[in-house]
Amino acid sequence: MSDESTAKNVDPRYKRVAIIGLGLIGGSLGHAIKRGKLADHIAGYAHSEATRKRAMEIGFVDSVHPTAAEAARDADLVVLCVPVGALGQVAAEIEKSLKPGATVTDVGSVKNAVVRDVGPFIPDGVHFIPGHPIAGTEQSGPDAGFAELFDDRWCILTPIPGADRAAVAKLGAFWEACGSRVDFMEPKHHDLVLAITSHLPHLIAYNIVGTADDMETVTRSEVIKYSAGGFRDFTRLAASDPTMWRDVCLNNKDAILEMLGRFSEDLSALQRSIRWGDGDGLFELFTRTRAIRRSIIDAGQDNPAPNFGRNPTHAEPDKSDQ
Ligand code: NAP
């Protein structure tokens, strides 16, 4: 972690925060800000009136506004929580209402494209510090948000060269006060890391579930009935928001294609091991991958409970080795 995030005496609070996009991430952020008393006022905007109304009913914002520009006016921190493909348009809408000295950040799952699309709309005197909390669920919308989403999860900030150190330190302290651990990266490196840790797993899950859905020799009801054999663990990822994942694929094309290429090569090698009965090769790979699971648990990034922490009253014994 860089020294920027460990400045313990930095005040994490902002007087007025604007959250643009009031779904899973925007909603969770509103809850986390309220839990930590990190702002005097949270102004919110989402494009549908139904979402704005619901956000007020739930109470994770203090006011909602009919335009992004009005929500952002006078805000000390503006957090863009809309799908990656909408970030440029939203940045253009708020450009004229950003106050000097304010910080603009985002939570988008890719970073290079965000710098490209949002950067040109940030006026001089406003700090632009892209970010990405590595936390989420397969749910979306304002009802999906909860205060604990960011607890003990990493938030990666990708400040652009020349970013104001005090503004970066304050934003880091803010995310830490929301429960996160903070790290810093170059936008391009972020996109490569996330391509393997998040984007590729989602694409594999979408593909497996799609393949199962297209089968003719095994019925859909059999796939669902016997899903505890492993399939159901892919369905959680494959249930993720289609808009968000379309935008991730379109905006991290190079890194995703690179990872897909490597994945295809490794899959071919695996296919070959099975074809030639290379038991030692298979055993070596499966042993190596099991150790990675152990490391993730040791790093506090997943639940060590058996059956992936599923409620034992509802869970069958883990028979995923069958
Ligand atoms: P979500 O639950 O679908 O919420 C998206 C919000 O953005 C909704 O309030 C939606 O408003 C609003 N919105 C969509 N298009 C808009 C536009 N053109 N102008 C204004 N508002 C618009 O999505 P999410 O999961 O919170 O994702 C938001 C961002 O977080 C994305 O950039 C995503 O890459 C990133 N992220 C997601 C996860 C995850 O696991 N989900 C994790 C980390 C980061 P309506 O409700 O009115 O449609």
Tab-separated table of C-alpha atoms and ligand atoms in Angstrom:
chain	number	residue	atom	x	y	z
A	1	MET	CA	0.000	0.000	0.000
A	2	SER	CA	1.302	3.461	-0.758
A	3	ASP	CA	1.958	6.017	1.956
A	4	GLU	CA	-0.964	8.088	0.600
A	5	SER	CA	-3.618	5.810	2.120
A	6	THR	CA	-1.946	5.335	5.462
A	7	ALA	CA	-2.047	8.990	6.484
A	8	LYS	CA	-4.021	8.287	9.642
A	9	ASN	CA	-4.584	11.914	10.576
A	10	VAL	CA	-6.453	12.777	7.373
A	11	ASP	CA	-10.098	13.770	7.920
A	12	PRO	CA	-12.191	11.289	5.875
A	13	ARG	CA	-15.335	13.413	5.939
A	14	TYR	CA	-16.731	15.603	3.158
A	15	LYS	CA	-19.365	18.223	3.867
A	16	ARG	CA	-21.542	17.418	0.871
A	17	VAL	CA	-21.341	14.218	-1.185
A	18	ALA	CA	-23.188	13.627	-4.466
A	19	ILE	CA	-23.829	10.032	-5.555
A	20	ILE	CA	-24.707	9.748	-9.239
A	21	GLY	CA	-26.236	6.306	-9.827
A	22	LEU	CA	-28.225	4.806	-6.954
A	23	GLY	CA	-27.964	1.051	-7.500
A	24	LEU	CA	-25.998	-1.653	-5.693
A	25	ILE	CA	-22.761	0.334	-5.416
A	26	GLY	CA	-24.223	3.858	-5.084
A	27	GLY	CA	-26.734	2.584	-2.524
A	28	SER	CA	-24.097	0.694	-0.527
A	29	LEU	CA	-21.918	3.795	-0.531
A	30	GLY	CA	-24.811	5.905	0.794
A	31	HIS	CA	-25.385	3.378	3.600
A	32	ALA	CA	-21.664	3.233	4.434
A	33	ILE	CA	-21.396	7.057	4.526
A	34	LYS	CA	-24.372	7.230	6.867
A	35	ARG	CA	-22.986	4.450	9.082
A	36	GLY	CA	-19.657	6.277	9.422
A	37	LYS	CA	-21.217	9.792	9.588
A	38	LEU	CA	-18.884	10.767	6.764
A	39	ALA	CA	-20.968	13.583	5.240
A	40	ASP	CA	-23.391	16.282	6.390
A	41	HIS	CA	-25.526	15.790	3.295
A	42	ILE	CA	-25.778	13.144	0.558
A	43	ALA	CA	-27.379	14.311	-2.689
A	44	GLY	CA	-28.421	11.615	-5.153
A	45	TYR	CA	-29.316	11.194	-8.800
A	46	ALA	CA	-30.375	8.233	-10.948
A	47	HIS	CA	-32.018	8.536	-14.342
A	48	SER	CA	-35.350	6.955	-13.430
A	49	GLU	CA	-37.712	8.680	-11.073
A	50	ALA	CA	-38.654	5.310	-9.546
A	51	THR	CA	-35.047	4.748	-8.399
A	52	ARG	CA	-34.733	8.288	-7.025
A	53	LYS	CA	-37.977	7.844	-5.080
A	54	ARG	CA	-36.898	4.450	-3.733
A	55	ALA	CA	-33.508	5.800	-2.633
A	56	MET	CA	-35.274	8.464	-0.565
A	57	GLU	CA	-37.659	5.887	0.940
A	58	ILE	CA	-34.768	3.632	1.949
A	59	GLY	CA	-32.952	6.703	3.244
A	60	PHE	CA	-29.396	6.239	1.984
A	61	VAL	CA	-29.500	9.760	0.462
A	62	ASP	CA	-30.764	13.009	2.014
A	63	SER	CA	-32.039	14.560	-1.214
A	64	VAL	CA	-32.589	13.527	-4.825
A	65	HIS	CA	-32.448	15.797	-7.854
A	66	PRO	CA	-33.969	15.674	-11.325
A	67	THR	CA	-30.573	16.071	-13.058
A	68	ALA	CA	-27.018	14.930	-12.360
A	69	ALA	CA	-25.887	18.571	-12.625
A	70	GLU	CA	-28.180	19.632	-9.789
A	71	ALA	CA	-27.097	16.740	-7.579
A	72	ALA	CA	-23.417	17.584	-8.162
A	73	ARG	CA	-23.797	21.328	-7.545
A	74	ASP	CA	-21.839	22.456	-4.442
A	75	ALA	CA	-20.713	18.909	-3.690
A	76	ASP	CA	-17.252	18.455	-2.171
A	77	LEU	CA	-17.119	14.860	-3.388
A	78	VAL	CA	-18.939	13.539	-6.462
A	79	VAL	CA	-19.001	9.742	-6.848
A	80	LEU	CA	-20.086	8.429	-10.246
A	81	CYS	CA	-21.796	5.043	-9.719
A	82	VAL	CA	-23.396	4.486	-13.145
A	83	PRO	CA	-22.451	1.775	-15.672
A	84	VAL	CA	-19.077	2.375	-17.340
A	85	GLY	CA	-20.708	3.130	-20.713
A	86	ALA	CA	-22.690	6.024	-19.175
A	87	LEU	CA	-19.795	7.683	-17.324
A	88	GLY	CA	-18.717	10.020	-20.142
A	89	GLN	CA	-22.249	11.299	-20.703
A	90	VAL	CA	-22.783	11.896	-16.963
A	91	ALA	CA	-19.411	13.674	-16.689
A	92	ALA	CA	-20.477	16.002	-19.537
A	93	GLU	CA	-23.719	16.751	-17.698
A	94	ILE	CA	-22.032	17.737	-14.417
A	95	GLU	CA	-19.020	19.586	-15.875
A	96	LYS	CA	-20.470	23.068	-15.440
A	97	SER	CA	-21.748	22.570	-11.900
A	98	LEU	CA	-18.571	21.223	-10.302
A	99	LYS	CA	-17.214	23.591	-7.682
A	100	PRO	CA	-13.506	24.486	-7.539
A	101	GLY	CA	-11.620	22.226	-5.108
A	102	ALA	CA	-14.178	19.411	-5.385
A	103	THR	CA	-13.103	15.801	-5.951
A	104	VAL	CA	-14.708	13.662	-8.636
A	105	THR	CA	-14.269	9.903	-8.440
A	106	ASP	CA	-16.049	6.856	-9.821
A	107	VAL	CA	-16.513	3.180	-8.994
A	108	GLY	CA	-16.334	1.779	-12.539
A	109	SER	CA	-14.988	-1.738	-13.041
A	110	VAL	CA	-12.494	-0.579	-15.696
A	111	LYS	CA	-10.168	2.376	-15.348
A	112	ASN	CA	-8.341	3.222	-18.572
A	113	ALA	CA	-11.581	3.919	-20.452
A	114	VAL	CA	-12.852	6.010	-17.520
A	115	VAL	CA	-9.771	8.235	-17.627
A	116	ARG	CA	-10.377	8.592	-21.403
A	117	ASP	CA	-14.133	9.283	-21.157
A	118	VAL	CA	-14.430	11.332	-17.943
A	119	GLY	CA	-11.057	13.134	-17.846
A	120	PRO	CA	-11.863	15.675	-20.624
A	121	PHE	CA	-14.885	16.978	-18.694
A	122	ILE	CA	-13.069	17.739	-15.427
A	123	PRO	CA	-12.440	21.499	-15.163
A	124	ASP	CA	-9.153	22.952	-13.887
A	125	GLY	CA	-9.181	23.157	-10.110
A	126	VAL	CA	-11.310	20.031	-9.697
A	127	HIS	CA	-9.562	16.812	-8.615
A	128	PHE	CA	-10.288	13.700	-10.655
A	129	ILE	CA	-9.288	10.467	-8.903
A	130	PRO	CA	-10.724	7.313	-10.530
A	131	GLY	CA	-11.479	4.397	-8.208
A	132	HIS	CA	-12.880	0.888	-8.056
A	133	PRO	CA	-14.146	-0.894	-4.944
A	134	ILE	CA	-13.524	-4.628	-5.434
A	135	ALA	CA	-16.810	-5.573	-3.831
A	136	GLY	CA	-20.141	-6.550	-5.269
A	137	THR	CA	-22.917	-9.055	-5.556
A	138	GLU	CA	-25.016	-10.333	-8.454
A	139	GLN	CA	-27.871	-8.020	-7.363
A	140	SER	CA	-28.578	-4.560	-8.754
A	141	GLY	CA	-30.817	-1.585	-8.028
A	142	PRO	CA	-31.340	0.594	-4.949
A	143	ASP	CA	-32.710	-2.213	-2.764
A	144	ALA	CA	-29.542	-4.276	-3.262
A	145	GLY	CA	-27.264	-1.869	-1.348
A	146	PHE	CA	-26.004	-2.468	2.203
A	147	ALA	CA	-23.499	-0.686	4.465
A	148	GLU	CA	-21.156	-3.645	4.961
A	149	LEU	CA	-20.478	-4.281	1.253
A	150	PHE	CA	-17.039	-2.626	1.351
A	151	ASP	CA	-15.904	-3.960	4.737
A	152	ASP	CA	-12.461	-5.575	4.419
A	153	ARG	CA	-12.617	-5.403	0.618
A	154	TRP	CA	-9.987	-3.590	-1.403
A	155	CYS	CA	-10.699	-0.292	-3.096
A	156	ILE	CA	-8.190	0.519	-5.856
A	157	LEU	CA	-7.553	4.190	-6.620
A	158	THR	CA	-5.850	5.047	-9.924
A	159	PRO	CA	-4.806	8.713	-9.594
A	160	ILE	CA	-3.637	10.290	-12.824
A	161	PRO	CA	-0.103	11.763	-12.984
A	162	GLY	CA	0.101	15.061	-11.130
A	163	ALA	CA	-2.954	14.343	-8.953
A	164	ASP	CA	-3.156	16.476	-5.822
A	165	ARG	CA	-1.660	14.402	-2.977
A	166	ALA	CA	-3.896	15.871	-0.285
A	167	ALA	CA	-7.033	15.147	-2.335
A	168	VAL	CA	-5.853	11.573	-2.989
A	169	ALA	CA	-5.067	11.024	0.706
A	170	LYS	CA	-8.502	12.346	1.695
A	171	LEU	CA	-10.291	10.068	-0.754
A	172	GLY	CA	-8.210	7.111	0.498
A	173	ALA	CA	-9.149	7.961	4.094
A	174	PHE	CA	-12.810	8.228	3.035
A	175	TRP	CA	-12.797	4.711	1.530
A	176	GLU	CA	-11.046	3.354	4.608
A	177	ALA	CA	-13.755	4.929	6.764
A	178	CYS	CA	-16.311	3.153	4.516
A	179	GLY	CA	-14.673	-0.133	5.589
A	180	SER	CA	-12.284	-0.700	2.673
A	181	ARG	CA	-8.588	-1.296	2.452
A	182	VAL	CA	-7.059	1.053	-0.092
A	183	ASP	CA	-4.461	0.356	-2.773
A	184	PHE	CA	-3.061	2.394	-5.667
A	185	MET	CA	-2.367	1.352	-9.254
A	186	GLU	CA	-1.853	2.644	-12.762
A	187	PRO	CA	-5.183	2.481	-14.680
A	188	LYS	CA	-3.727	0.119	-17.299
A	189	HIS	CA	-2.360	-2.264	-14.691
A	190	HIS	CA	-5.699	-2.218	-12.874
A	191	ASP	CA	-7.429	-3.307	-16.070
A	192	LEU	CA	-5.018	-6.209	-16.545
A	193	VAL	CA	-5.349	-7.403	-12.938
A	194	LEU	CA	-9.141	-7.186	-13.050
A	195	ALA	CA	-9.277	-8.922	-16.430
A	196	ILE	CA	-7.969	-12.116	-14.803
A	197	THR	CA	-9.531	-11.773	-11.321
A	198	SER	CA	-12.989	-10.587	-12.327
A	199	HIS	CA	-13.698	-10.179	-16.031
A	200	LEU	CA	-12.481	-13.616	-17.189
A	201	PRO	CA	-14.298	-15.507	-14.369
A	202	HIS	CA	-17.537	-13.726	-15.277
A	203	LEU	CA	-17.098	-14.538	-18.974
A	204	ILE	CA	-16.374	-18.195	-18.190
A	205	ALA	CA	-19.503	-18.313	-16.020
A	206	TYR	CA	-21.661	-16.633	-18.683
A	207	ASN	CA	-20.286	-19.111	-21.224
A	208	ILE	CA	-20.819	-22.272	-19.137
A	209	VAL	CA	-24.351	-21.300	-18.214
A	210	GLY	CA	-25.060	-20.390	-21.845
A	211	THR	CA	-23.656	-23.739	-23.035
A	212	ALA	CA	-25.819	-25.647	-20.541
A	213	ASP	CA	-28.844	-23.682	-21.697
A	214	ASP	CA	-28.144	-24.622	-25.339
A	215	MET	CA	-27.761	-28.383	-24.707
A	216	GLU	CA	-30.082	-30.740	-26.481
A	217	THR	CA	-29.090	-34.065	-24.881
A	218	VAL	CA	-29.433	-32.879	-21.252
A	219	THR	CA	-32.665	-31.123	-20.362
A	220	ARG	CA	-32.813	-27.741	-18.668
A	221	SER	CA	-34.690	-29.302	-15.719
A	222	GLU	CA	-31.846	-31.832	-15.251
A	223	VAL	CA	-29.275	-29.030	-15.294
A	224	ILE	CA	-31.193	-27.212	-12.574
A	225	LYS	CA	-31.979	-30.343	-10.528
A	226	TYR	CA	-28.348	-31.532	-10.387
A	227	SER	CA	-26.732	-28.085	-10.233
A	228	ALA	CA	-25.129	-28.738	-6.812
A	229	GLY	CA	-22.463	-30.732	-8.692
A	230	GLY	CA	-20.727	-27.399	-9.430
A	231	PHE	CA	-22.919	-25.618	-11.987
A	232	ARG	CA	-24.771	-23.496	-9.424
A	233	ASP	CA	-21.525	-21.799	-8.338
A	234	PHE	CA	-21.179	-20.410	-11.856
A	235	THR	CA	-24.805	-19.254	-11.971
A	236	ARG	CA	-24.206	-16.646	-9.262
A	237	LEU	CA	-21.634	-14.874	-11.450
A	238	ALA	CA	-23.721	-15.444	-14.583
A	239	ALA	CA	-26.666	-13.677	-12.925
A	240	SER	CA	-24.711	-10.395	-12.770
A	241	ASP	CA	-26.074	-7.253	-14.365
A	242	PRO	CA	-26.045	-7.504	-18.211
A	243	THR	CA	-25.565	-3.741	-18.774
A	244	MET	CA	-22.603	-3.576	-16.440
A	245	TRP	CA	-20.902	-6.593	-18.011
A	246	ARG	CA	-21.567	-5.515	-21.579
A	247	ASP	CA	-19.852	-2.210	-20.739
A	248	VAL	CA	-16.919	-3.932	-19.022
A	249	CYS	CA	-16.310	-6.114	-22.107
A	250	LEU	CA	-16.540	-3.191	-24.516
A	251	ASN	CA	-14.233	-1.013	-22.396
A	252	ASN	CA	-11.508	-3.471	-21.411
A	253	LYS	CA	-11.271	-5.209	-24.743
A	254	ASP	CA	-7.480	-5.626	-25.045
A	255	ALA	CA	-6.839	-7.008	-21.559
A	256	ILE	CA	-9.854	-9.329	-21.749
A	257	LEU	CA	-8.822	-10.678	-25.172
A	258	GLU	CA	-5.300	-11.251	-23.831
A	259	MET	CA	-6.642	-13.238	-20.846
A	260	LEU	CA	-9.129	-15.160	-22.993
A	261	GLY	CA	-6.252	-16.149	-25.311
A	262	ARG	CA	-4.199	-17.492	-22.407
A	263	PHE	CA	-7.248	-19.234	-20.977
A	264	SER	CA	-7.996	-20.954	-24.304
A	265	GLU	CA	-4.397	-22.204	-24.536
A	266	ASP	CA	-4.510	-23.597	-20.992
A	267	LEU	CA	-7.890	-25.200	-21.687
A	268	SER	CA	-6.448	-26.897	-24.758
A	269	ALA	CA	-3.577	-28.245	-22.620
A	270	LEU	CA	-6.121	-29.567	-20.116
A	271	GLN	CA	-8.092	-31.182	-22.930
A	272	ARG	CA	-4.889	-32.854	-24.097
A	273	SER	CA	-4.110	-34.168	-20.580
A	274	ILE	CA	-7.548	-35.754	-20.430
A	275	ARG	CA	-7.303	-37.188	-23.966
A	276	TRP	CA	-3.871	-38.790	-23.250
A	277	GLY	CA	-4.792	-39.957	-19.752
A	278	ASP	CA	-2.130	-37.749	-18.123
A	279	GLY	CA	-3.269	-38.344	-14.532
A	280	ASP	CA	-0.104	-36.841	-13.039
A	281	GLY	CA	-0.584	-33.620	-15.012
A	282	LEU	CA	-4.212	-33.343	-13.939
A	283	PHE	CA	-3.358	-34.082	-10.294
A	284	GLU	CA	-0.552	-31.503	-10.295
A	285	LEU	CA	-2.844	-28.781	-11.703
A	286	PHE	CA	-5.717	-29.524	-9.310
A	287	THR	CA	-3.322	-29.506	-6.331
A	288	ARG	CA	-1.838	-26.172	-7.375
A	289	THR	CA	-5.267	-24.546	-7.773
A	290	ARG	CA	-6.476	-25.855	-4.414
A	291	ALA	CA	-3.631	-23.931	-2.748
A	292	ILE	CA	-4.874	-20.680	-4.335
A	293	ARG	CA	-8.269	-21.175	-2.667
A	294	ARG	CA	-6.470	-21.565	0.676
A	295	SER	CA	-4.551	-18.304	0.091
A	296	ILE	CA	-7.773	-16.398	-0.637
A	297	ILE	CA	-9.277	-17.587	2.650
A	298	ASP	CA	-6.063	-16.770	4.531
A	299	ALA	CA	-6.182	-13.248	3.031
A	300	GLY	CA	-9.704	-12.788	4.474
A	301	GLN	CA	-11.277	-12.509	1.011
A	302	ASP	CA	-13.687	-15.458	1.420
A	303	ASN	CA	-15.492	-17.511	4.009
A	304	PRO	CA	-13.654	-20.623	5.243
A	305	ALA	CA	-16.947	-22.328	6.221
A	306	PRO	CA	-17.635	-25.606	4.397
A	307	ASN	CA	-19.834	-25.499	1.311
A	308	PHE	CA	-18.708	-21.923	0.537
A	309	GLY	CA	-20.378	-20.690	3.735
A	310	ARG	CA	-23.870	-21.590	2.579
A	311	ASN	CA	-26.433	-21.770	5.367
A	312	PRO	CA	-26.125	-25.400	6.606
A	313	THR	CA	-29.892	-25.714	7.069
A	314	HIS	CA	-30.340	-25.216	3.340
A	315	ALA	CA	-27.130	-26.701	2.030
A	316	GLU	CA	-26.511	-30.210	0.858
A	317	PRO	CA	-23.115	-31.740	1.674
A	318	ASP	CA	-20.472	-30.491	-0.737
A	319	LYS	CA	-20.338	-33.119	-3.403
A	320	SER	CA	-18.541	-31.023	-5.945
A	321	ASP	CA	-15.855	-33.706	-6.324
A	322	GLN	CA	-18.319	-36.099	-7.899
B	1	NAP	P1	-26.836	-0.915	-10.717
B	1	NAP	O1	-27.221	-1.552	-9.435
B	1	NAP	O2	-27.482	-1.399	-11.972
B	1	NAP	O3	-27.077	0.658	-10.606
B	1	NAP	C1	-26.770	1.538	-11.646
B	1	NAP	C2	-27.363	2.899	-11.327
B	1	NAP	O4	-26.965	3.797	-12.349
B	1	NAP	C3	-28.882	2.924	-11.264
B	1	NAP	O5	-29.278	3.794	-10.244
B	1	NAP	C4	-29.268	3.507	-12.640
B	1	NAP	O6	-30.470	4.247	-12.577
B	1	NAP	C5	-28.131	4.473	-12.863
B	1	NAP	N1	-27.924	4.756	-14.280
B	1	NAP	C6	-27.762	3.891	-15.301
B	1	NAP	N2	-27.536	4.539	-16.462
B	1	NAP	C7	-27.579	5.862	-16.140
B	1	NAP	C8	-27.437	7.048	-16.900
B	1	NAP	N3	-27.187	7.019	-18.212
B	1	NAP	N4	-27.541	8.233	-16.250
B	1	NAP	C9	-27.795	8.266	-14.940
B	1	NAP	N5	-27.957	7.187	-14.155
B	1	NAP	C10	-27.842	6.005	-14.775
B	1	NAP	O7	-25.256	-1.030	-10.981
B	1	NAP	P2	-24.067	-1.211	-9.920
B	1	NAP	O8	-23.817	-2.661	-9.723
B	1	NAP	O9	-24.297	-0.325	-8.755
B	1	NAP	O10	-22.852	-0.675	-10.820
B	1	NAP	C11	-22.546	0.681	-10.896
B	1	NAP	C12	-21.081	0.850	-11.239
B	1	NAP	O11	-20.304	0.156	-10.264
B	1	NAP	C13	-20.670	0.295	-12.592
B	1	NAP	O12	-19.793	1.198	-13.230
B	1	NAP	C14	-19.929	-0.984	-12.254
B	1	NAP	O13	-18.924	-1.261	-13.221
B	1	NAP	C15	-19.350	-0.655	-10.895
B	1	NAP	N6	-19.103	-1.800	-9.996
B	1	NAP	C16	-20.045	-2.778	-9.890
B	1	NAP	C17	-19.809	-3.857	-9.046
B	1	NAP	C18	-20.822	-4.973	-8.922
B	1	NAP	O14	-20.486	-6.059	-8.457
B	1	NAP	N7	-22.057	-4.766	-9.282
B	1	NAP	C19	-18.639	-3.901	-8.280
B	1	NAP	C20	-17.730	-2.850	-8.366
B	1	NAP	C21	-17.978	-1.799	-9.241
B	1	NAP	P3	-31.905	3.558	-12.770
B	1	NAP	O15	-32.086	2.660	-11.580
B	1	NAP	O16	-32.799	4.711	-12.790
B	1	NAP	O17	-31.834	2.775	-14.054
